[in-house]
PDB file of C-alpha atoms in Angstrom:
ATOM      1  CA  MET A   5      64.567  55.808  58.922  1.00 52.00           C
ATOM      2  CA  MET A   6      65.417  53.420  56.079  1.00 61.00           C
ATOM      3  CA  VAL A   7      64.093  49.914  56.755  1.00 71.00           C
ATOM      4  CA  GLY A   8      66.251  46.913  55.815  1.00 94.00           C
ATOM      5  CA  ILE A   9      69.598  48.730  55.949  1.00 98.00           C
ATOM      6  CA  ARG A  10      72.264  47.392  58.286  1.00 98.00           C
ATOM      7  CA  ILE A  11      75.531  49.266  58.704  1.00 99.00           C
ATOM      8  CA  GLY A  12      78.699  48.093  60.422  1.00 99.00           C
ATOM      9  CA  THR A  13      82.428  47.650  59.967  1.00 99.00           C
ATOM     10  CA  SER A  14      84.756  44.955  58.659  1.00 98.00           C
ATOM     11  CA  GLY A  15      85.969  43.472  61.911  1.00 97.00           C
ATOM     12  CA  TRP A  16      85.989  44.876  65.432  1.00 98.00           C
ATOM     13  CA  SER A  17      89.278  43.785  67.011  1.00 96.00           C
ATOM     14  CA  TYR A  18      91.879  46.438  66.148  1.00 97.00           C
ATOM     15  CA  ASP A  19      94.529  47.765  68.528  1.00 96.00           C
ATOM     16  CA  ASP A  20      94.420  51.249  67.007  1.00 96.00           C
ATOM     17  CA  TRP A  21      90.719  51.517  67.892  1.00 97.00           C
ATOM     18  CA  LEU A  22      91.705  51.883  71.541  1.00 96.00           C
ATOM     19  CA  GLY A  23      91.170  55.571  72.125  1.00 94.00           C
ATOM     20  CA  PRO A  24      89.350  56.612  68.925  1.00 95.00           C
ATOM     21  CA  VAL A  25      86.626  53.956  69.414  1.00 97.00           C
ATOM     22  CA  TYR A  26      87.115  51.836  72.514  1.00 96.00           C
ATOM     23  CA  PRO A  27      88.083  53.118  75.955  1.00 94.00           C
ATOM     24  CA  LYS A  28      91.836  52.862  76.468  1.00 92.00           C
ATOM     25  CA  GLY A  29      92.701  49.703  78.342  1.00 92.00           C
ATOM     26  CA  LEU A  30      89.735  47.691  77.069  1.00 94.00           C
ATOM     27  CA  LYS A  31      90.700  44.032  76.625  1.00 95.00           C
ATOM     28  CA  LYS A  32      90.393  42.484  73.172  1.00 94.00           C
ATOM     29  CA  SER A  33      88.053  39.895  74.619  1.00 94.00           C
ATOM     30  CA  LYS A  34      85.646  42.717  75.505  1.00 95.00           C
ATOM     31  CA  MET A  35      85.738  44.605  72.195  1.00 97.00           C
ATOM     32  CA  LEU A  36      82.809  42.759  70.612  1.00 97.00           C
ATOM     33  CA  GLU A  37      80.695  43.403  73.703  1.00 95.00           C
ATOM     34  CA  PHE A  38      81.351  47.133  73.255  1.00 96.00           C
ATOM     35  CA  TYR A  39      80.870  47.042  69.469  1.00 98.00           C
ATOM     36  CA  ILE A  40      77.352  45.579  69.659  1.00 97.00           C
ATOM     37  CA  HIS A  41      76.111  48.706  71.411  1.00 96.00           C
ATOM     38  CA  LEU A  42      77.031  50.761  68.331  1.00 97.00           C
ATOM     39  CA  PHE A  43      76.066  48.489  65.443  1.00 98.00           C
ATOM     40  CA  LYS A  44      73.677  45.626  64.695  1.00 97.00           C
ATOM     41  CA  THR A  45      75.942  43.873  62.201  1.00 99.00           C
ATOM     42  CA  CYS A  46      79.607  43.118  61.544  1.00 99.00           C
ATOM     43  CA  GLU A  47      81.558  41.660  58.667  1.00 99.00           C
ATOM     44  CA  LEU A  48      83.923  38.953  59.890  1.00 97.00           C
ATOM     45  CA  ASN A  49      87.320  39.742  58.430  1.00 93.00           C
ATOM     46  CA  THR A  50      89.291  37.226  60.469  1.00 95.00           C
ATOM     47  CA  SER A  51      87.545  34.353  58.648  1.00 97.00           C
ATOM     48  CA  PHE A  52      89.382  35.388  55.471  1.00 97.00           C
ATOM     49  CA  TYR A  53      92.818  34.805  57.006  1.00 97.00           C
ATOM     50  CA  HIS A  54      92.078  31.586  58.855  1.00 95.00           C
ATOM     51  CA  ILE A  55      89.173  29.338  59.762  1.00 96.00           C
ATOM     52  CA  PRO A  56      88.294  30.210  63.377  1.00 96.00           C
ATOM     53  CA  ARG A  57      88.059  27.482  65.985  1.00 95.00           C
ATOM     54  CA  MET A  58      84.605  26.207  66.870  1.00 93.00           C
ATOM     55  CA  HIS A  59      84.701  27.480  70.458  1.00 93.00           C
ATOM     56  CA  VAL A  60      85.632  30.980  69.256  1.00 95.00           C
ATOM     57  CA  ILE A  61      82.675  31.060  66.859  1.00 96.00           C
ATOM     58  CA  ALA A  62      80.392  29.768  69.610  1.00 93.00           C
ATOM     59  CA  SER A  63      81.584  32.573  71.899  1.00 94.00           C
ATOM     60  CA  TRP A  64      80.570  35.184  69.300  1.00 96.00           C
ATOM     61  CA  THR A  65      77.093  33.674  69.267  1.00 94.00           C
ATOM     62  CA  ARG A  66      76.817  34.033  73.038  1.00 94.00           C
ATOM     63  CA  LYS A  67      78.101  37.610  73.127  1.00 96.00           C
ATOM     64  CA  VAL A  68      75.718  39.209  70.632  1.00 97.00           C
ATOM     65  CA  PRO A  69      71.985  39.962  71.005  1.00 96.00           C
ATOM     66  CA  ASP A  70      69.287  38.105  69.093  1.00 95.00           C
ATOM     67  CA  ASP A  71      68.890  40.807  66.445  1.00 96.00           C
ATOM     68  CA  PHE A  72      72.621  41.062  65.677  1.00 98.00           C
ATOM     69  CA  THR A  73      73.853  39.670  62.344  1.00 98.00           C
ATOM     70  CA  PHE A  74      77.158  38.726  60.749  1.00 98.00           C
ATOM     71  CA  SER A  75      78.492  38.633  57.227  1.00 98.00           C
ATOM     72  CA  VAL A  76      81.329  36.159  56.791  1.00 98.00           C
ATOM     73  CA  LYS A  77      84.257  36.577  54.426  1.00 98.00           C
ATOM     74  CA  ILE A  78      85.174  33.263  52.797  1.00 98.00           C
ATOM     75  CA  PHE A  79      88.631  31.851  53.579  1.00 98.00           C
ATOM     76  CA  LYS A  80      91.447  33.026  51.290  1.00 98.00           C
ATOM     77  CA  GLY A  81      92.693  29.456  50.980  1.00 98.00           C
ATOM     78  CA  ILE A  82      89.729  28.958  48.652  1.00 98.00           C
ATOM     79  CA  THR A  83      89.639  32.326  46.885  1.00 98.00           C
ATOM     80  CA  HIS A  84      93.187  33.656  46.739  1.00 98.00           C
ATOM     81  CA  ASP A  85      95.465  30.658  47.229  1.00 98.00           C
ATOM     82  CA  ALA A  86      93.475  28.111  45.210  1.00 98.00           C
ATOM     83  CA  LYS A  87      91.780  30.761  43.010  1.00 97.00           C
ATOM     84  CA  LEU A  88      88.605  28.612  43.119  1.00 98.00           C
ATOM     85  CA  ASP A  89      90.403  25.669  41.507  1.00 97.00           C
ATOM     86  CA  PRO A  90      88.513  22.703  43.039  1.00 96.00           C
ATOM     87  CA  ARG A  91      91.583  20.484  42.694  1.00 96.00           C
ATOM     88  CA  LYS A  92      93.438  22.822  45.039  1.00 97.00           C
ATOM     89  CA  TYR A  93      90.856  23.717  47.672  1.00 96.00           C
ATOM     90  CA  GLY A  94      89.415  20.191  47.870  1.00 95.00           C
ATOM     91  CA  THR A  95      87.159  19.883  50.932  1.00 96.00           C
ATOM     92  CA  LEU A  96      88.079  23.284  52.373  1.00 97.00           C
ATOM     93  CA  LEU A  97      84.680  24.778  51.576  1.00 97.00           C
ATOM     94  CA  GLU A  98      82.850  21.993  53.416  1.00 97.00           C
ATOM     95  CA  GLN A  99      85.204  22.333  56.399  1.00 97.00           C
ATOM     96  CA  TYR A 100      84.682  26.077  56.422  1.00 97.00           C
ATOM     97  CA  MET A 101      80.884  25.933  56.242  1.00 97.00           C
ATOM     98  CA  ASN A 102      80.659  23.197  58.884  1.00 96.00           C
ATOM     99  CA  ARG A 103      82.761  25.302  61.226  1.00 96.00           C
ATOM    100  CA  PHE A 104      80.293  28.179  60.995  1.00 96.00           C
ATOM    101  CA  LYS A 105      77.174  26.114  61.734  1.00 94.00           C
ATOM    102  CA  PRO A 106      76.869  27.470  65.322  1.00 92.00           C
ATOM    103  CA  LEU A 107      76.574  30.977  63.856  1.00 95.00           C
ATOM    104  CA  ASP A 108      74.350  30.049  60.923  1.00 93.00           C
ATOM    105  CA  SER A 109      71.127  31.677  62.159  1.00 94.00           C
ATOM    106  CA  LYS A 110      72.926  35.023  62.519  1.00 97.00           C
ATOM    107  CA  ILE A 111      74.733  34.960  59.164  1.00 98.00           C
ATOM    108  CA  THR A 112      73.011  37.005  56.460  1.00 98.00           C
ATOM    109  CA  ALA A 113      75.786  36.779  53.865  1.00 98.00           C
ATOM    110  CA  TYR A 114      78.935  34.949  52.845  1.00 99.00           C
ATOM    111  CA  LEU A 115      81.346  37.198  50.957  1.00 99.00           C
ATOM    112  CA  LEU A 116      83.305  35.617  48.109  1.00 99.00           C
ATOM    113  CA  GLN A 117      86.061  38.160  47.486  1.00 98.00           C
ATOM    114  CA  LEU A 118      88.085  37.322  44.392  1.00 98.00           C
ATOM    115  CA  PRO A 119      91.713  38.486  44.016  1.00 97.00           C
ATOM    116  CA  PRO A 120      92.749  41.229  41.536  1.00 96.00           C
ATOM    117  CA  SER A 121      94.577  38.593  39.475  1.00 96.00           C
ATOM    118  CA  PHE A 122      91.361  36.592  38.994  1.00 97.00           C
ATOM    119  CA  SER A 123      90.263  37.629  35.503  1.00 96.00           C
ATOM    120  CA  LYS A 124      87.249  36.682  33.415  1.00 95.00           C
ATOM    121  CA  ASP A 125      89.517  36.843  30.363  1.00 93.00           C
ATOM    122  CA  ARG A 126      91.434  33.814  31.585  1.00 88.00           C
ATOM    123  CA  GLY A 127      89.314  30.853  30.554  1.00 83.00           C
ATOM    124  CA  GLU A 128      90.142  28.664  33.532  1.00 95.00           C
ATOM    125  CA  HIS A 129      89.168  31.425  35.966  1.00 96.00           C
ATOM    126  CA  PHE A 130      85.737  31.757  34.409  1.00 95.00           C
ATOM    127  CA  ARG A 131      85.285  27.972  34.532  1.00 96.00           C
ATOM    128  CA  TYR A 132      86.371  27.792  38.164  1.00 97.00           C
ATOM    129  CA  PHE A 133      84.012  30.641  39.031  1.00 97.00           C
ATOM    130  CA  ARG A 134      81.015  28.980  37.411  1.00 96.00           C
ATOM    131  CA  ALA A 135      81.909  25.611  38.955  1.00 96.00           C
ATOM    132  CA  PHE A 136      82.169  27.165  42.419  1.00 98.00           C
ATOM    133  CA  LEU A 137      78.780  28.839  42.081  1.00 97.00           C
ATOM    134  CA  LYS A 138      77.225  25.582  40.886  1.00 96.00           C
ATOM    135  CA  LYS A 139      78.665  23.749  43.887  1.00 97.00           C
ATOM    136  CA  TRP A 140      77.484  26.462  46.263  1.00 97.00           C
ATOM    137  CA  ILE A 141      73.958  26.483  44.858  1.00 96.00           C
ATOM    138  CA  GLN A 142      73.723  22.703  45.241  1.00 96.00           C
ATOM    139  CA  LYS A 143      74.852  22.709  48.888  1.00 96.00           C
ATOM    140  CA  TYR A 144      74.267  26.137  50.409  1.00 96.00           C
ATOM    141  CA  PRO A 145      71.737  29.014  50.228  1.00 95.00           C
ATOM    142  CA  PRO A 146      72.420  30.980  47.010  1.00 95.00           C
ATOM    143  CA  GLU A 147      70.608  34.000  48.450  1.00 96.00           C
ATOM    144  CA  LYS A 148      73.341  34.318  51.096  1.00 98.00           C
ATOM    145  CA  LEU A 149      76.269  34.402  48.668  1.00 98.00           C
ATOM    146  CA  VAL A 150      77.791  37.758  47.703  1.00 99.00           C
ATOM    147  CA  VAL A 151      80.505  38.104  45.043  1.00 99.00           C
ATOM    148  CA  GLU A 152      83.143  40.832  45.187  1.00 98.00           C
ATOM    149  CA  PHE A 153      85.201  41.209  42.027  1.00 98.00           C
ATOM    150  CA  ARG A 154      88.531  43.011  41.889  1.00 96.00           C
ATOM    151  CA  HIS A 155      89.256  42.814  38.172  1.00 97.00           C
ATOM    152  CA  LEU A 156      87.582  45.074  35.617  1.00 97.00           C
ATOM    153  CA  SER A 157      86.945  42.177  33.212  1.00 97.00           C
ATOM    154  CA  TRP A 158      83.987  41.038  35.343  1.00 97.00           C
ATOM    155  CA  MET A 159      82.158  44.339  34.939  1.00 96.00           C
ATOM    156  CA  ASP A 160      79.861  43.423  32.058  1.00 93.00           C
ATOM    157  CA  ASP A 161      76.186  42.705  31.449  1.00 95.00           C
ATOM    158  CA  GLU A 162      76.780  38.995  30.857  1.00 94.00           C
ATOM    159  CA  ILE A 163      78.136  38.509  34.372  1.00 96.00           C
ATOM    160  CA  PHE A 164      75.465  40.633  36.008  1.00 97.00           C
ATOM    161  CA  GLN A 165      72.756  38.713  34.165  1.00 97.00           C
ATOM    162  CA  PHE A 166      74.335  35.424  35.203  1.00 95.00           C
ATOM    163  CA  LEU A 167      74.296  36.507  38.864  1.00 97.00           C
ATOM    164  CA  LYS A 168      70.664  37.610  38.538  1.00 97.00           C
ATOM    165  CA  GLU A 169      69.634  34.255  37.103  1.00 96.00           C
ATOM    166  CA  GLU A 170      71.306  32.442  39.996  1.00 95.00           C
ATOM    167  CA  GLY A 171      70.002  34.892  42.627  1.00 95.00           C
ATOM    168  CA  ILE A 172      73.498  35.765  43.843  1.00 98.00           C
ATOM    169  CA  ALA A 173      74.288  39.266  45.091  1.00 98.00           C
ATOM    170  CA  TYR A 174      76.927  41.494  43.542  1.00 98.00           C
ATOM    171  CA  CYS A 175      79.101  43.451  45.961  1.00 99.00           C
ATOM    172  CA  ILE A 176      79.148  47.181  45.232  1.00 98.00           C
ATOM    173  CA  VAL A 177      82.616  48.522  46.054  1.00 97.00           C
ATOM    174  CA  VAL A 178      84.021  51.944  46.867  1.00 96.00           C
ATOM    175  CA  GLU A 179      87.709  51.613  46.011  1.00 94.00           C
ATOM    176  CA  PRO A 180      90.381  52.507  43.410  1.00 92.00           C
ATOM    177  CA  LEU A 181      90.233  49.329  41.283  1.00 89.00           C
ATOM    178  CA  LEU A 182      86.588  49.244  40.169  1.00 93.00           C
ATOM    179  CA  PRO A 183      83.833  51.794  39.603  1.00 93.00           C
ATOM    180  CA  PRO A 184      80.931  51.792  42.098  1.00 94.00           C
ATOM    181  CA  VAL A 185      78.381  50.101  39.833  1.00 96.00           C
ATOM    182  CA  LEU A 186      74.996  50.091  41.584  1.00 97.00           C
ATOM    183  CA  GLU A 187      73.934  46.748  40.154  1.00 97.00           C
ATOM    184  CA  ILE A 188      71.293  44.756  42.049  1.00 98.00           C
ATOM    185  CA  THR A 189      71.443  41.060  41.168  1.00 98.00           C
ATOM    186  CA  ASN A 190      69.543  39.723  44.182  1.00 98.00           C
ATOM    187  CA  PRO A 191      66.314  41.601  45.035  1.00 97.00           C
ATOM    188  CA  ASN A 192      66.493  40.348  48.621  1.00 97.00           C
ATOM    189  CA  LEU A 193      70.068  41.446  49.351  1.00 98.00           C
ATOM    190  CA  SER A 194      72.461  44.147  48.225  1.00 98.00           C
ATOM    191  CA  TYR A 195      75.930  44.542  49.686  1.00 99.00           C
ATOM    192  CA  ILE A 196      78.202  47.597  49.779  1.00 99.00           C
ATOM    193  CA  ARG A 197      81.820  47.729  50.949  1.00 98.00           C
ATOM    194  CA  PHE A 198      83.616  51.010  51.595  1.00 98.00           C
ATOM    195  CA  HIS A 199      87.361  50.363  51.256  1.00 96.00           C
ATOM    196  CA  GLY A 200      88.725  53.873  50.816  1.00 94.00           C
ATOM    197  CA  PHE A 201      91.223  55.634  48.579  1.00 92.00           C
ATOM    198  CA  GLY A 202      94.399  55.828  50.653  1.00 85.00           C
ATOM    199  CA  GLU A 203      97.526  56.576  48.608  1.00 79.00           C
ATOM    200  CA  SER A 204      99.665  53.734  49.955  1.00 79.00           C
ATOM    201  CA  ILE A 205      96.981  51.603  51.628  1.00 84.00           C
ATOM    202  CA  TRP A 206      93.340  51.879  50.554  1.00 86.00           C
ATOM    203  CA  PHE A 207      91.995  51.356  54.042  1.00 86.00           C
ATOM    204  CA  ASP A 208      93.998  54.216  55.572  1.00 89.00           C
ATOM    205  CA  TYR A 209      91.380  56.716  54.483  1.00 93.00           C
ATOM    206  CA  LEU A 210      88.709  58.810  56.148  1.00 96.00           C
ATOM    207  CA  PHE A 211      85.763  59.513  53.862  1.00 96.00           C
ATOM    208  CA  GLU A 212      84.911  63.191  53.913  1.00 97.00           C
ATOM    209  CA  HIS A 213      81.536  64.474  55.045  1.00 96.00           C
ATOM    210  CA  GLU A 214      80.527  65.321  51.480  1.00 97.00           C
ATOM    211  CA  GLU A 215      81.472  61.846  50.211  1.00 97.00           C
ATOM    212  CA  ILE A 216      79.243  60.220  52.819  1.00 98.00           C
ATOM    213  CA  ARG A 217      76.428  62.635  52.027  1.00 98.00           C
ATOM    214  CA  GLU A 218      76.628  61.760  48.314  1.00 97.00           C
ATOM    215  CA  TRP A 219      76.594  58.053  49.110  1.00 98.00           C
ATOM    216  CA  THR A 220      73.508  58.510  51.249  1.00 98.00           C
ATOM    217  CA  GLU A 221      71.476  59.177  48.117  1.00 97.00           C
ATOM    218  CA  LYS A 222      73.003  56.162  46.357  1.00 98.00           C
ATOM    219  CA  VAL A 223      72.184  53.932  49.316  1.00 98.00           C
ATOM    220  CA  LYS A 224      68.584  55.127  49.197  1.00 98.00           C
ATOM    221  CA  GLU A 225      68.403  54.183  45.512  1.00 97.00           C
ATOM    222  CA  VAL A 226      69.813  50.732  46.234  1.00 98.00           C
ATOM    223  CA  ALA A 227      67.340  50.248  49.098  1.00 98.00           C
ATOM    224  CA  LYS A 228      64.447  50.839  46.697  1.00 97.00           C
ATOM    225  CA  LYS A 229      65.534  47.791  44.670  1.00 97.00           C
ATOM    226  CA  ALA A 230      66.709  45.405  47.399  1.00 98.00           C
ATOM    227  CA  ALA A 231      64.769  44.360  50.492  1.00 97.00           C
ATOM    228  CA  ASN A 232      67.940  44.236  52.594  1.00 98.00           C
ATOM    229  CA  VAL A 233      71.163  46.211  52.272  1.00 98.00           C
ATOM    230  CA  ASN A 234      74.326  45.269  54.163  1.00 99.00           C
ATOM    231  CA  ILE A 235      76.907  48.057  54.319  1.00 99.00           C
ATOM    232  CA  TYR A 236      80.385  47.657  55.785  1.00 99.00           C
ATOM    233  CA  PHE A 237      83.247  50.103  56.153  1.00 98.00           C
ATOM    234  CA  ASN A 238      86.657  48.487  55.734  1.00 97.00           C
ATOM    235  CA  ASN A 239      88.736  51.666  56.221  1.00 96.00           C
ATOM    236  CA  HIS A 240      89.661  50.428  59.659  1.00 94.00           C
ATOM    237  CA  PHE A 241      92.821  52.465  60.273  1.00 94.00           C
ATOM    238  CA  SER A 242      92.564  54.696  63.365  1.00 94.00           C
ATOM    239  CA  GLY A 243      88.881  53.871  63.767  1.00 96.00           C
ATOM    240  CA  TYR A 244      87.926  55.673  60.547  1.00 97.00           C
ATOM    241  CA  ALA A 245      85.450  52.904  59.701  1.00 98.00           C
ATOM    242  CA  VAL A 246      83.438  53.524  62.854  1.00 98.00           C
ATOM    243  CA  GLN A 247      83.416  57.284  62.323  1.00 97.00           C
ATOM    244  CA  ASN A 248      82.185  56.962  58.733  1.00 98.00           C
ATOM    245  CA  ALA A 249      79.656  54.217  59.532  1.00 98.00           C
ATOM    246  CA  LEU A 250      78.068  56.329  62.264  1.00 98.00           C
ATOM    247  CA  GLU A 251      78.058  59.336  59.945  1.00 98.00           C
ATOM    248  CA  LEU A 252      76.194  57.381  57.264  1.00 98.00           C
ATOM    249  CA  MET A 253      73.718  56.184  59.891  1.00 98.00           C
ATOM    250  CA  ASP A 254      73.092  59.807  60.847  1.00 98.00           C
ATOM    251  CA  PHE A 255      72.411  60.771  57.229  1.00 98.00           C
ATOM    252  CA  LEU A 256      69.972  57.855  56.918  1.00 98.00           C
ATOM    253  CA  ASP A 257      68.276  58.639  60.252  1.00 96.00           C
ATOM    254  CA  ILE A 258      69.300  55.283  61.713  1.00 96.00           C
ATOM    255  CA  PRO A 259      69.478  55.758  65.500  1.00 94.00           C
ATOM    256  CA  HIS A 260      72.595  54.858  67.445  1.00 93.00           C
ATOM    257  CA  PRO A 261      74.046  55.778  70.842  1.00 91.00           C
ATOM    258  CA  SER A 262      76.709  58.438  71.227  1.00 91.00           C
ATOM    259  CA  LEU A 263      80.198  56.921  70.927  1.00 91.00           C
ATOM    260  CA  GLN A 264      81.621  59.503  73.317  1.00 88.00           C
ATOM    261  CA  ARG A 265      78.968  58.726  75.897  1.00 88.00           C
ATOM    262  CA  LEU A 266      79.464  54.985  75.523  1.00 89.00           C
ATOM    263  CA  ARG A 267      83.166  55.403  76.259  1.00 86.00           C
ATOM    264  CA  SER A 268      82.387  57.499  79.313  1.00 83.00           C
ATOM    265  CA  GLN A 269      80.041  54.768  80.583  1.00 82.00           C
ATOM    266  CA  HIS A 270      82.885  52.251  80.617  1.00 76.00           C
ATOM    267  CA  ASN A 271      86.029  52.380  82.724  1.00 64.00           C
ATOM    268  CA  PRO A 272      88.214  49.318  82.021  1.00 55.00           C
ATOM    269  CA  GLN A 273      90.913  50.514  84.446  1.00 55.00           C
ATOM    270  CA  LYS A 274      88.443  50.126  87.302  1.00 53.00           C
ATOM    271  CA  GLY A 275      86.735  47.105  85.795  1.00 50.00           C
ATOM    272  CA  GLN A 276      83.454  48.951  85.626  1.00 47.00           C
ATOM    273  CA  SER A 277      80.942  49.045  82.805  1.00 48.00           C
ATOM    274  CA  ARG A 278      77.665  50.920  82.754  1.00 41.00           C
ATOM    275  CA  LEU A 279      76.780  50.330  79.111  1.00 41.00           C
ATOM    276  CA  ASP A 280      73.580  48.496  79.966  1.00 39.00           C
ATOM    277  CA  THR A 281      72.370  51.352  82.123  1.00 34.00           C
ATOM    278  CA  PHE A 282      72.850  53.715  79.209  1.00 31.00           C
ATOM    279  CA  LEU A 283      70.964  51.491  76.786  1.00 33.00           C
TER     280      LEU A 283
END
């Protein structure tokens, strides 16, 4: 078994996971409690679309076990709407980080996903990027920040060296826009996101067995250079992310319970759950 590798999905609350992943009839409020029996980490996708309320974040803390971790996707109001322009996002970053304080001990990474229109070739974008990193380093743990680019202009040695000097992790992506560059810029943390290659929507894609097998070897190479590796599958349509995440765990000899058996242990129609007896 590979030590230091955590595998999960981007989010857990999807209606189309009822059946393929969760037992039919399972309430949304119970989905996280089911999810934690499969995986030990999850990437919070909802935090990208809005800043969750404090009581919601506190409830996540109560529902997960001590060894469970989260990665948190930074609010799009900062990254996509303001495009890191400090004049536009103002105090949003401080508000965002303060909101997540109850979850802080369980957060291993904050994902800064930049939009496809955010280009290094545009001078103001590069300035905003550097200014954001400087602000982050002054106020928050640099070792927890992960940067996901979506424009090819950022794929150069200058940027990778800059991230290395600041101790900030580069997000390796599996998607149509960028090549999967296995660059390690933080020796304590590497981060991989599997988006997919769907024709109309990236995420509507099931990675084939051979694709996962090939990535197993790449993950092993990454794990030799980084103490911790967070891997998340974002191809959430129809529960594909769960299927592929469990498949990768099998290839890496990371133990997990049987999804089919977990579903059989839980009967939401009768209000019964025997998950704990199985585990």
